[in-house]
Tab-separated table of C-alpha atoms and ligand atoms in Angstrom:
chain	number	residue	atom	x	y	z
C	1	MET	CA	65.879	95.743	77.587
C	2	ALA	CA	67.140	92.391	78.772
C	3	LYS	CA	66.613	91.214	82.309
C	4	ILE	CA	69.979	90.091	83.617
C	5	PHE	CA	70.327	87.351	86.221
C	6	CYS	CA	73.250	85.782	88.021
C	7	ILE	CA	73.020	82.155	88.987
C	8	ALA	CA	75.122	82.270	92.129
C	9	ASN	CA	76.021	80.316	95.229
C	10	GLN	CA	79.544	80.318	96.620
C	11	LYS	CA	79.357	76.577	97.189
C	12	GLY	CA	80.557	74.296	94.413
C	13	GLY	CA	78.512	71.421	93.037
C	14	VAL	CA	75.132	72.838	94.061
C	15	GLY	CA	73.687	72.957	90.547
C	16	LYS	CA	74.542	76.481	89.329
C	17	THR	CA	75.769	75.430	85.915
C	18	THR	CA	73.030	72.852	85.428
C	19	THR	CA	70.479	75.522	86.302
C	20	THR	CA	72.055	78.134	84.022
C	21	VAL	CA	72.169	76.012	80.878
C	22	ASN	CA	68.785	74.379	81.428
C	23	LEU	CA	67.094	77.668	82.259
C	24	ALA	CA	68.700	79.193	79.143
C	25	ALA	CA	67.425	76.312	77.001
C	26	GLY	CA	64.016	76.357	78.716
C	27	LEU	CA	63.628	80.096	78.129
C	28	ALA	CA	64.693	79.709	74.500
C	29	LYS	CA	62.162	76.911	74.124
C	30	VAL	CA	59.331	79.195	75.264
C	31	GLY	CA	60.396	81.847	72.765
C	32	GLN	CA	62.711	84.107	74.765
C	33	ARG	CA	65.921	85.551	73.310
C	34	VAL	CA	68.745	84.500	75.623
C	35	LEU	CA	72.450	85.178	76.094
C	36	MET	CA	74.298	82.829	78.468
C	37	VAL	CA	77.510	84.188	79.991
C	38	ASP	CA	79.964	81.694	81.463
C	39	LEU	CA	81.908	83.410	84.265
C	40	ASP	CA	83.564	80.261	85.597
C	41	PRO	CA	87.108	79.416	84.373
C	42	GLN	CA	86.070	75.736	84.467
C	43	GLY	CA	83.979	76.472	81.374
C	44	ASN	CA	81.352	73.867	82.253
C	45	ALA	CA	78.442	75.993	81.059
C	46	THR	CA	80.286	76.527	77.765
C	47	MET	CA	80.897	72.794	77.245
C	48	GLY	CA	77.411	71.971	78.540
C	49	SER	CA	75.975	74.207	75.819
C	50	GLY	CA	77.827	72.277	73.128
C	51	VAL	CA	80.741	74.695	72.612
C	52	ASP	CA	84.305	73.380	72.922
C	53	LYS	CA	86.014	75.713	75.395
C	54	ARG	CA	89.457	74.760	74.025
C	55	LYS	CA	88.514	76.045	70.587
C	56	LEU	CA	87.131	79.427	71.627
C	57	GLU	CA	88.811	82.216	69.677
C	58	LEU	CA	87.385	84.888	71.941
C	59	SER	CA	85.800	84.500	75.335
C	60	VAL	CA	84.428	86.419	78.283
C	61	TYR	CA	88.076	86.922	79.283
C	62	ASP	CA	88.676	89.152	76.245
C	63	VAL	CA	85.463	91.015	77.009
C	64	LEU	CA	86.490	91.695	80.624
C	65	LEU	CA	89.877	92.981	79.477
C	66	GLU	CA	88.144	95.054	76.784
C	67	SER	CA	90.027	93.495	73.908
C	68	ALA	CA	86.749	92.264	72.372
C	69	THR	CA	83.064	93.182	72.458
C	70	VAL	CA	80.293	90.757	73.390
C	71	ALA	CA	79.098	90.874	69.776
C	72	GLU	CA	82.531	89.732	68.611
C	73	ALA	CA	83.023	87.037	71.253
C	74	ARG	CA	79.606	85.365	71.440
C	75	VAL	CA	79.038	82.074	69.680
C	76	GLN	CA	76.191	79.660	68.975
C	77	SER	CA	75.772	75.927	69.223
C	78	GLU	CA	74.479	73.826	66.312
C	79	LYS	CA	72.962	71.240	68.599
C	80	LEU	CA	70.874	73.835	70.434
C	81	ILE	CA	69.681	75.497	67.252
C	82	GLU	CA	68.641	72.131	65.766
C	83	ALA	CA	66.607	71.444	68.906
C	84	GLU	CA	64.976	74.900	68.614
C	85	CYS	CA	66.412	75.844	71.987
C	86	GLY	CA	69.134	78.113	70.613
C	87	TYR	CA	70.732	80.753	72.784
C	88	ASP	CA	73.894	82.801	72.389
C	89	ILE	CA	76.946	81.853	74.424
C	90	LEU	CA	79.704	84.053	75.774
C	91	GLY	CA	82.092	81.270	76.666
C	92	ALA	CA	84.860	80.790	79.185
C	93	ASN	CA	87.948	78.652	79.606
C	94	ARG	CA	91.037	78.449	81.825
C	95	GLU	CA	92.285	81.784	80.545
C	96	LEU	CA	89.603	83.427	82.657
C	97	ALA	CA	91.382	82.372	85.850
C	98	GLY	CA	94.049	84.966	85.009
C	99	ALA	CA	91.534	87.785	84.629
C	100	GLU	CA	91.192	88.166	88.367
C	101	VAL	CA	94.854	89.100	88.730
C	102	GLU	CA	95.091	91.079	85.502
C	103	MET	CA	92.136	93.229	86.515
C	104	VAL	CA	93.531	94.200	89.909
C	105	ASP	CA	94.981	97.507	88.748
C	106	LEU	CA	92.251	98.408	86.305
C	107	GLU	CA	89.729	101.157	86.921
C	108	ARG	CA	86.067	100.286	87.572
C	109	ARG	CA	87.105	96.654	87.410
C	110	GLU	CA	83.915	95.350	88.997
C	111	LYS	CA	81.763	97.034	86.305
C	112	ARG	CA	83.513	95.709	83.212
C	113	LEU	CA	80.951	93.043	82.388
C	114	LYS	CA	78.084	95.450	83.022
C	115	THR	CA	79.520	97.956	80.548
C	116	ALA	CA	80.097	95.263	77.937
C	117	LEU	CA	76.586	93.794	78.267
C	118	ALA	CA	74.969	97.225	77.896
C	119	ALA	CA	75.946	97.173	74.209
C	120	VAL	CA	73.852	94.043	73.446
C	121	ASP	CA	71.098	94.587	75.979
C	122	ALA	CA	68.428	95.350	73.370
C	123	GLU	CA	69.019	92.076	71.540
C	124	TYR	CA	67.870	89.819	74.379
C	125	ASP	CA	64.991	89.188	76.752
C	126	PHE	CA	67.235	87.399	79.252
C	127	ILE	CA	70.939	87.380	80.004
C	128	LEU	CA	71.962	84.567	82.374
C	129	ILE	CA	75.351	84.592	84.078
C	130	ASP	CA	76.822	81.360	85.455
C	131	CYS	CA	79.013	82.383	88.409
C	132	PRO	CA	82.052	80.540	89.788
C	133	PRO	CA	81.872	78.929	93.257
C	134	SER	CA	83.378	81.884	95.124
C	135	LEU	CA	82.644	85.471	96.035
C	136	SER	CA	85.497	86.700	93.804
C	137	MET	CA	86.045	89.611	91.407
C	138	LEU	CA	84.414	87.496	88.713
C	139	THR	CA	81.299	86.926	90.788
C	140	LEU	CA	81.342	90.608	91.710
C	141	ASN	CA	81.322	91.489	88.005
C	142	GLY	CA	78.297	89.246	87.636
C	143	LEU	CA	76.493	90.777	90.602
C	144	CYS	CA	77.240	94.319	89.411
C	145	SER	CA	75.725	93.532	85.995
C	146	ALA	CA	72.538	91.916	87.203
C	147	HIS	CA	69.016	92.873	88.155
C	148	GLY	CA	68.735	89.824	90.284
C	149	VAL	CA	70.233	86.636	91.638
C	150	VAL	CA	68.853	83.140	91.330
C	151	VAL	CA	70.258	80.881	94.043
C	152	PRO	CA	70.141	77.143	93.383
C	153	MET	CA	70.425	75.127	96.555
C	154	GLN	CA	70.241	71.613	97.825
C	155	CYS	CA	68.032	71.103	100.823
C	156	GLU	CA	70.789	69.915	103.131
C	157	TYR	CA	71.712	70.657	106.694
C	158	PHE	CA	74.323	73.380	106.037
C	159	ALA	CA	72.462	74.971	103.142
C	160	LEU	CA	70.866	77.707	105.250
C	161	GLU	CA	74.179	78.631	106.844
C	162	GLY	CA	75.905	79.186	103.494
C	163	LEU	CA	72.943	81.208	102.366
C	164	THR	CA	73.559	83.834	105.062
C	165	ASP	CA	76.999	84.673	103.586
C	166	LEU	CA	75.578	84.992	100.112
C	167	VAL	CA	72.661	87.135	101.279
C	168	ASN	CA	75.093	89.456	103.105
C	169	THR	CA	77.275	89.797	100.012
C	170	ILE	CA	74.237	90.598	97.905
C	171	LYS	CA	73.159	93.227	100.462
C	172	GLN	CA	76.615	94.841	100.341
C	173	VAL	CA	76.673	94.906	96.564
C	174	HIS	CA	73.186	96.363	96.599
C	175	ALA	CA	74.202	99.078	99.067
C	176	ASN	CA	77.517	100.048	97.466
C	177	LEU	CA	77.660	99.059	93.826
C	178	ASN	CA	74.349	98.064	92.272
C	179	LYS	CA	71.031	99.481	93.476
C	180	ASP	CA	69.112	97.260	91.058
C	181	LEU	CA	70.264	93.997	92.598
C	182	ALA	CA	67.690	91.799	94.312
C	183	ILE	CA	67.365	88.153	95.181
C	184	ILE	CA	64.862	86.879	92.663
C	185	GLY	CA	64.507	83.556	94.284
C	186	LEU	CA	65.820	80.380	95.793
C	187	LEU	CA	65.565	77.297	93.625
C	188	ARG	CA	65.455	73.912	95.286
C	189	VAL	CA	67.534	71.521	93.152
C	190	MET	CA	68.538	67.845	93.233
C	191	PHE	CA	65.504	67.355	95.401
C	192	ASP	CA	64.607	63.895	96.633
C	193	PRO	CA	61.220	63.904	98.419
C	194	ARG	CA	61.938	60.492	99.981
C	195	ILE	CA	64.597	62.049	102.181
C	196	THR	CA	62.978	63.451	105.319
C	197	LEU	CA	65.788	65.923	105.982
C	198	GLN	CA	65.311	67.469	102.554
C	199	GLN	CA	61.610	67.958	103.235
C	200	GLN	CA	62.423	69.581	106.589
C	201	VAL	CA	65.000	71.971	105.125
C	202	SER	CA	62.597	72.788	102.305
C	203	GLU	CA	59.938	73.730	104.883
C	204	GLN	CA	62.444	75.867	106.801
C	205	LEU	CA	63.405	77.641	103.597
C	206	LYS	CA	59.781	78.520	102.941
C	207	GLN	CA	59.364	79.744	106.533
C	208	TYR	CA	62.395	82.066	106.383
C	209	TYR	CA	62.239	83.202	102.786
C	210	GLY	CA	58.525	82.958	101.971
C	211	ASP	CA	57.665	83.639	98.354
C	212	LYS	CA	61.350	84.115	97.509
C	213	VAL	CA	61.349	80.328	97.217
C	214	PHE	CA	60.383	79.352	93.674
C	215	ASN	CA	57.356	77.072	93.394
C	216	THR	CA	59.154	74.828	90.924
C	217	VAL	CA	61.326	72.138	92.474
C	218	ILE	CA	64.063	70.478	90.398
C	219	PRO	CA	64.243	66.750	91.211
C	220	ARG	CA	67.425	64.739	91.353
C	221	ASN	CA	67.438	63.234	87.882
C	222	VAL	CA	70.249	61.281	86.273
C	223	ARG	CA	69.434	62.587	82.771
C	224	LEU	CA	70.429	66.105	83.891
C	225	ALA	CA	73.791	64.756	85.041
C	226	GLU	CA	74.316	62.756	81.824
C	227	ALA	CA	73.505	65.646	79.499
C	228	PRO	CA	76.852	67.542	79.748
C	229	SER	CA	78.772	64.558	78.334
C	230	TYR	CA	76.539	64.871	75.278
C	231	GLY	CA	77.277	68.612	75.097
C	232	ALA	CA	73.748	69.853	75.683
C	233	PRO	CA	71.474	70.877	78.538
C	234	GLY	CA	69.086	68.182	79.790
C	235	VAL	CA	66.212	70.161	78.273
C	236	VAL	CA	67.705	69.374	74.839
C	237	PHE	CA	69.293	65.978	75.558
C	238	ASP	CA	66.149	64.360	76.943
C	239	PRO	CA	63.176	66.743	76.870
C	240	SER	CA	60.780	64.132	78.271
C	241	SER	CA	62.842	63.474	81.406
C	242	LYS	CA	61.511	64.671	84.771
C	243	GLY	CA	64.500	66.999	85.189
C	244	ALA	CA	64.057	68.638	81.792
C	245	GLN	CA	60.336	69.116	82.366
C	246	ALA	CA	61.040	70.742	85.727
C	247	TYR	CA	63.481	73.209	84.165
C	248	VAL	CA	60.999	74.161	81.433
C	249	ALA	CA	58.394	74.746	84.162
C	250	PHE	CA	60.987	76.852	85.995
C	251	ALA	CA	61.615	78.908	82.838
C	252	GLN	CA	57.887	79.612	82.662
C	253	GLU	CA	57.830	80.578	86.336
C	254	MET	CA	60.740	82.978	85.718
C	255	VAL	CA	58.913	84.622	82.800
C	256	GLU	CA	55.846	85.110	85.017
C	257	ARG	CA	57.881	86.409	87.946
C	258	ILE	CA	59.729	88.886	85.747
C	259	ALA	CA	56.495	90.205	84.283
C	260	LYS	CA	55.537	91.281	87.816
C	261	MET	CA	58.898	92.956	88.544
H	301	ADP	P1	77.883	73.937	90.211
H	301	ADP	O1	77.858	74.674	88.899
H	301	ADP	O2	77.154	74.653	91.300
H	301	ADP	O3	79.262	73.539	90.620
H	301	ADP	P2	76.738	71.722	88.718
H	301	ADP	O4	75.573	72.280	87.994
H	301	ADP	O5	77.993	71.538	87.930
H	301	ADP	O6	77.047	72.572	90.013
H	301	ADP	O7	76.260	70.357	89.366
H	301	ADP	C1	77.142	69.524	90.139
H	301	ADP	C2	76.935	68.077	89.736
H	301	ADP	O8	75.618	67.655	90.034
H	301	ADP	C3	77.111	67.827	88.251
H	301	ADP	O9	77.729	66.600	88.058
H	301	ADP	C4	75.692	67.815	87.711
H	301	ADP	O10	75.571	67.039	86.543
H	301	ADP	C5	74.939	67.208	88.878
H	301	ADP	N1	73.543	67.688	88.947
H	301	ADP	C6	73.117	68.965	88.974
H	301	ADP	N2	71.782	69.042	89.093
H	301	ADP	C7	71.332	67.770	89.141
H	301	ADP	C8	70.035	67.154	89.282
H	301	ADP	N3	68.917	67.891	89.403
H	301	ADP	N4	69.967	65.811	89.307
H	301	ADP	C9	71.091	65.059	89.203
H	301	ADP	N5	72.327	65.556	89.078
H	301	ADP	C10	72.459	66.887	89.054
H	302	MG	MG1	79.452	75.466	87.790
């Protein structure tokens, strides 16, 4: 049975996609079988895994509308397989933006992804879902499918405030739709230890959320930002970079944390 995680934060540009693709590659590197689901119509996780979103024949959109199964729609990326960091990809593109509206009248619309993933559950150790920057029907589908949420966050002044909204949403989903859902942890990303404010917010995070804060810290590292233009996660693009090493350490921390769940 796969453990299913959403990478979520309703803020944009906080490192969700970077975390999803690098965690997927890091987990694959340490021998885990991984499916990455792109739930963002921007398709950045798809492109960042080396799959051209414009050339997708089937995508997560078809899966949500039940015109394709996950087994039919998933694809692989040559570049990842060559680097021995291969994971399966259920891609997304602009078409997905329409799903929100098209699903409005459908029954059990928030459980569509969950139902679809159940069919491939046995084939993976981890399923990672990259959520869009909103608390929309798409994100809800992600949250209803998952055992847990990984929240990447920058240690900035308003970070804690935004977190309250997300935590409340997760509590509501837990209470009404998905009893399995838990916050697995908060991941500090784009961290720069030279900035005093970041250190202060990091300390506050640990005070409020205790061991929900992952031990691994992802540094700000330009190689992680350059990797998408090469069509690969940083872990594959430049494995020796500080950012890539941090994500592989994070993958190991996830494996350990899950073993205790
Ligand atoms: P989100 O998916 O939350 O919108 P992204 O993962 O796309 O966020 O990240 C936003 C931007 O920040 C991207 O340009 C990405 O390359 C860059 N970025 C993410 N993490 C890091 C990091 N640790 N160091 C440097 N740049 C990063
Ligand atoms: Mg993103």
